CSV table of C-alpha atoms in Angstrom, one decimal:
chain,number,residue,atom,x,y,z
Q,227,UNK,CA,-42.3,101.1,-60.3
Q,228,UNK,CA,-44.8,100.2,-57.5
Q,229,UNK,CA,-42.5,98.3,-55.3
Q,230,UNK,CA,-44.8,98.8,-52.2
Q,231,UNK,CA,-46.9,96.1,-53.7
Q,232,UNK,CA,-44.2,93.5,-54.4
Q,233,UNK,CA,-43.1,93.8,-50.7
Q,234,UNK,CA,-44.8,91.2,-49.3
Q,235,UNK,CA,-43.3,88.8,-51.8
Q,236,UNK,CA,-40.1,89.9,-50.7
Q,237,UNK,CA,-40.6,89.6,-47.1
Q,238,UNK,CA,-42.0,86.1,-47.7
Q,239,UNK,CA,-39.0,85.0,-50.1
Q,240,UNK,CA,-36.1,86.3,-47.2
Q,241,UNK,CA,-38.6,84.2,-44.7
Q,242,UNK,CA,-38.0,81.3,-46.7
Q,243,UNK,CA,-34.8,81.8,-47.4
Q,244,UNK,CA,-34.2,81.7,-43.2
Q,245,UNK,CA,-36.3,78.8,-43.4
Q,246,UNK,CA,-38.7,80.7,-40.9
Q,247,UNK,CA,-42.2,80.3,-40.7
Q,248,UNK,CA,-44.4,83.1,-40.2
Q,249,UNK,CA,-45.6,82.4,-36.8
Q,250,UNK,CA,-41.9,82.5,-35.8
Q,251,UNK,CA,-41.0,85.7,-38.0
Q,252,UNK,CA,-44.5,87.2,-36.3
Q,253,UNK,CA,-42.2,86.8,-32.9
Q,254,UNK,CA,-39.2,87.9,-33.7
Q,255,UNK,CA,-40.9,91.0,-35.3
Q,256,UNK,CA,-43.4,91.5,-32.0
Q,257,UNK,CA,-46.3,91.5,-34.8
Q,258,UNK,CA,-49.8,89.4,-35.4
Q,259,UNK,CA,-49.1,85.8,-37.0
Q,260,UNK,CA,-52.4,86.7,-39.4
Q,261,UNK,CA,-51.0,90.7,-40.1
Q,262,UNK,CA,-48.0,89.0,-40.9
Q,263,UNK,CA,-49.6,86.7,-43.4
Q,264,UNK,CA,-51.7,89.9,-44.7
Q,265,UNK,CA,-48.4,91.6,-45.4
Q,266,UNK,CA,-46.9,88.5,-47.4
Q,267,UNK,CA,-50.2,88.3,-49.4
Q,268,UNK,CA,-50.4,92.3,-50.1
Q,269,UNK,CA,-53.9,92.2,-47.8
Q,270,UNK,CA,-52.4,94.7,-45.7
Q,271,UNK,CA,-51.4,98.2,-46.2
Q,272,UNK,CA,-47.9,98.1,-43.6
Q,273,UNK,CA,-47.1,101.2,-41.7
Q,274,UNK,CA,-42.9,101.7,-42.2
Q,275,UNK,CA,-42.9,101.3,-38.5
Q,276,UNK,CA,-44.2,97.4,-39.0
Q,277,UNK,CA,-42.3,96.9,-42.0
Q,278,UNK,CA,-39.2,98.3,-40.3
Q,279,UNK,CA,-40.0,95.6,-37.5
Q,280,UNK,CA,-40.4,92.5,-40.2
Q,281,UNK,CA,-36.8,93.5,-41.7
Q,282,UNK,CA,-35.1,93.8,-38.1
Q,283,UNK,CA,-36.8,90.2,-37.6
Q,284,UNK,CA,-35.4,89.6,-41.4
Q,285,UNK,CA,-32.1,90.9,-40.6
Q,286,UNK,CA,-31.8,92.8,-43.9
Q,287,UNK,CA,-32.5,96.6,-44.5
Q,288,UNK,CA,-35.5,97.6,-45.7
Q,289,UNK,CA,-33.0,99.0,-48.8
Q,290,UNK,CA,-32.5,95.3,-49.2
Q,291,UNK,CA,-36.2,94.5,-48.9
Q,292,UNK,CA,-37.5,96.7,-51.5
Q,293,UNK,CA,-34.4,95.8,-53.7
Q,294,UNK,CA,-35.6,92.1,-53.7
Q,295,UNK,CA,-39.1,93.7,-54.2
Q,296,UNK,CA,-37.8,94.9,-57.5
Q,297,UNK,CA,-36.4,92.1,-58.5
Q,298,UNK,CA,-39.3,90.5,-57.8
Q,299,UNK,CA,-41.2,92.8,-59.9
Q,300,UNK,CA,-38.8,92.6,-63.0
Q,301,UNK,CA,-39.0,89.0,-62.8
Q,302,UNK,CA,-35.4,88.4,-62.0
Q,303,UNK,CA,-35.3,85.2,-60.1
Q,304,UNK,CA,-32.5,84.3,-57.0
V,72,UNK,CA,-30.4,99.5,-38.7
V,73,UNK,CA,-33.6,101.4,-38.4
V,74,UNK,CA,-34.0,103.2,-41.8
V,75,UNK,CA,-37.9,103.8,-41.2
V,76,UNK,CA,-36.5,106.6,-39.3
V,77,UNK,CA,-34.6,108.4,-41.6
V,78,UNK,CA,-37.0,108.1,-44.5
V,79,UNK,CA,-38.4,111.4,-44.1
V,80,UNK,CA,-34.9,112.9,-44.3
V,81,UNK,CA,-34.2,111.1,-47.4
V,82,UNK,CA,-37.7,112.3,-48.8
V,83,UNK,CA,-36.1,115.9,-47.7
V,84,UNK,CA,-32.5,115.5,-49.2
V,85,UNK,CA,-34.1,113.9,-53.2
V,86,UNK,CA,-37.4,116.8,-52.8
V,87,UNK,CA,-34.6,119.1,-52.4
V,88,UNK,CA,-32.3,117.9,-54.9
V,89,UNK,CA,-35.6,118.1,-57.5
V,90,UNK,CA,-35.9,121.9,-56.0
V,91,UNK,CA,-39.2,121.1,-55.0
V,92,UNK,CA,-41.4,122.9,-52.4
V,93,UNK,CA,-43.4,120.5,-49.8
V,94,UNK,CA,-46.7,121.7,-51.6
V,95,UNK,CA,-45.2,120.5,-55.0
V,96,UNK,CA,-44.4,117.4,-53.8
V,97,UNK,CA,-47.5,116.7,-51.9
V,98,UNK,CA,-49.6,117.9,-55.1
V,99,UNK,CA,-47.4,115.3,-57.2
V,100,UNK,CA,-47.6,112.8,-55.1
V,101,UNK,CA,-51.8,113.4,-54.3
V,102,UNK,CA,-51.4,113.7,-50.6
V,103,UNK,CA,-51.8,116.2,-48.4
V,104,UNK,CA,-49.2,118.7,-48.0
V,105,UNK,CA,-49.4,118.6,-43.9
V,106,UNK,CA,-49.1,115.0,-44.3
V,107,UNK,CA,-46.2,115.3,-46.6
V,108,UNK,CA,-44.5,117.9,-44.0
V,109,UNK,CA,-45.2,115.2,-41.2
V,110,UNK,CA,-42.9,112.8,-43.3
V,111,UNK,CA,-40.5,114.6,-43.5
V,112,UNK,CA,-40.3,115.4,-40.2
V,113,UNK,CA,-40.6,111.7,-39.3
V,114,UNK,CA,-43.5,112.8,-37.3
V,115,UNK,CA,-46.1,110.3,-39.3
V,116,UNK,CA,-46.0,107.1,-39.4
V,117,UNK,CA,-46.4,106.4,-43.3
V,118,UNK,CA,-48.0,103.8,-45.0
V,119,UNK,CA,-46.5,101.8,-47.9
V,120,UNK,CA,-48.7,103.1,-50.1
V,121,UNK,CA,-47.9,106.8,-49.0
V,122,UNK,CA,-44.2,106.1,-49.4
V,123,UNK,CA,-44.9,104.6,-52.9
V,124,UNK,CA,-46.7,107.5,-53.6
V,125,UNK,CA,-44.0,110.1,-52.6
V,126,UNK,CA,-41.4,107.9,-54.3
V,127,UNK,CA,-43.3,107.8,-57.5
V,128,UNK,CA,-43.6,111.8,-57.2
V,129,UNK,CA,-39.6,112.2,-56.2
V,130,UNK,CA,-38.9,109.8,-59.7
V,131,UNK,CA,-37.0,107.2,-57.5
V,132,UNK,CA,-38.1,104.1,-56.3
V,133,UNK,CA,-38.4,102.7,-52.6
V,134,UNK,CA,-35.4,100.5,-52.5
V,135,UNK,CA,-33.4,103.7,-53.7
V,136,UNK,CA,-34.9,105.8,-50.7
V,137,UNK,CA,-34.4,103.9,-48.3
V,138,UNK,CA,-30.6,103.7,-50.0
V,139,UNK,CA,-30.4,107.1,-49.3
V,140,UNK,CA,-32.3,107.0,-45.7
V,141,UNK,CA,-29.6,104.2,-45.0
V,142,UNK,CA,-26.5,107.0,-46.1
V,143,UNK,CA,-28.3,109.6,-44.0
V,144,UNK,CA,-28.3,107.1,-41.5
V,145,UNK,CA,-24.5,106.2,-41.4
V,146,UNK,CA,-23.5,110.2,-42.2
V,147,UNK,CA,-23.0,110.0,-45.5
V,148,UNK,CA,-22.8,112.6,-47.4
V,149,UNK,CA,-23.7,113.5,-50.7
């Protein structure tokens, strides 16, 4: 399953869930405010090293990540 | 808890457990078998796509990678 593509929807559903917006998860994670948003969209082809960054800023593993990416892309809702 | 960095190991622990060679892997998974060596060795810093790739090639998917990268992390053990 090509989780790598439902990342960004991941990243942008723990965002919301910290009630965060991206400009202030772009400074927690030391990253762009508009490669941020490229991430969420699935624009942007993330090194691990950025996406490592955006789950510290999240403060979930990126095992948890990539787990919400799957439940994003078998439809399971929260 | 950085599991970016222990990817590659967790590449190098499921690649093993398939008793696949580097080259087989890196023929699997279309990439180059430097490139897949550099992984591994946590020398390269791998796109998302490149890890979906190798993940696709190892049979597992992301989340359960970075599940193992997170055990290889904390010392666990198989």
């Amino acid at each position: 399953m090509d989780l790598a593509r439902h990342f960004g929807s991941a990243v942008r559903r723990q965002r919301n869930l910290l009630r965060l917006s991206q400009e202030e998860l772009a400074d927690r994670a030391q990253l762009d405010r508009s490669y941020v948003g490229r991430i969420e969209r699935g624009e942007q082809n993330a090194t691990l090293e950025s996406a490592q960054k955006v789950s510290d800023a999240l403060g979930v593993g990126l095992d948890v990540l990539f787990a919400v990416a799957r439940d994003i892309a078998t439809g399971r809702k929260d």
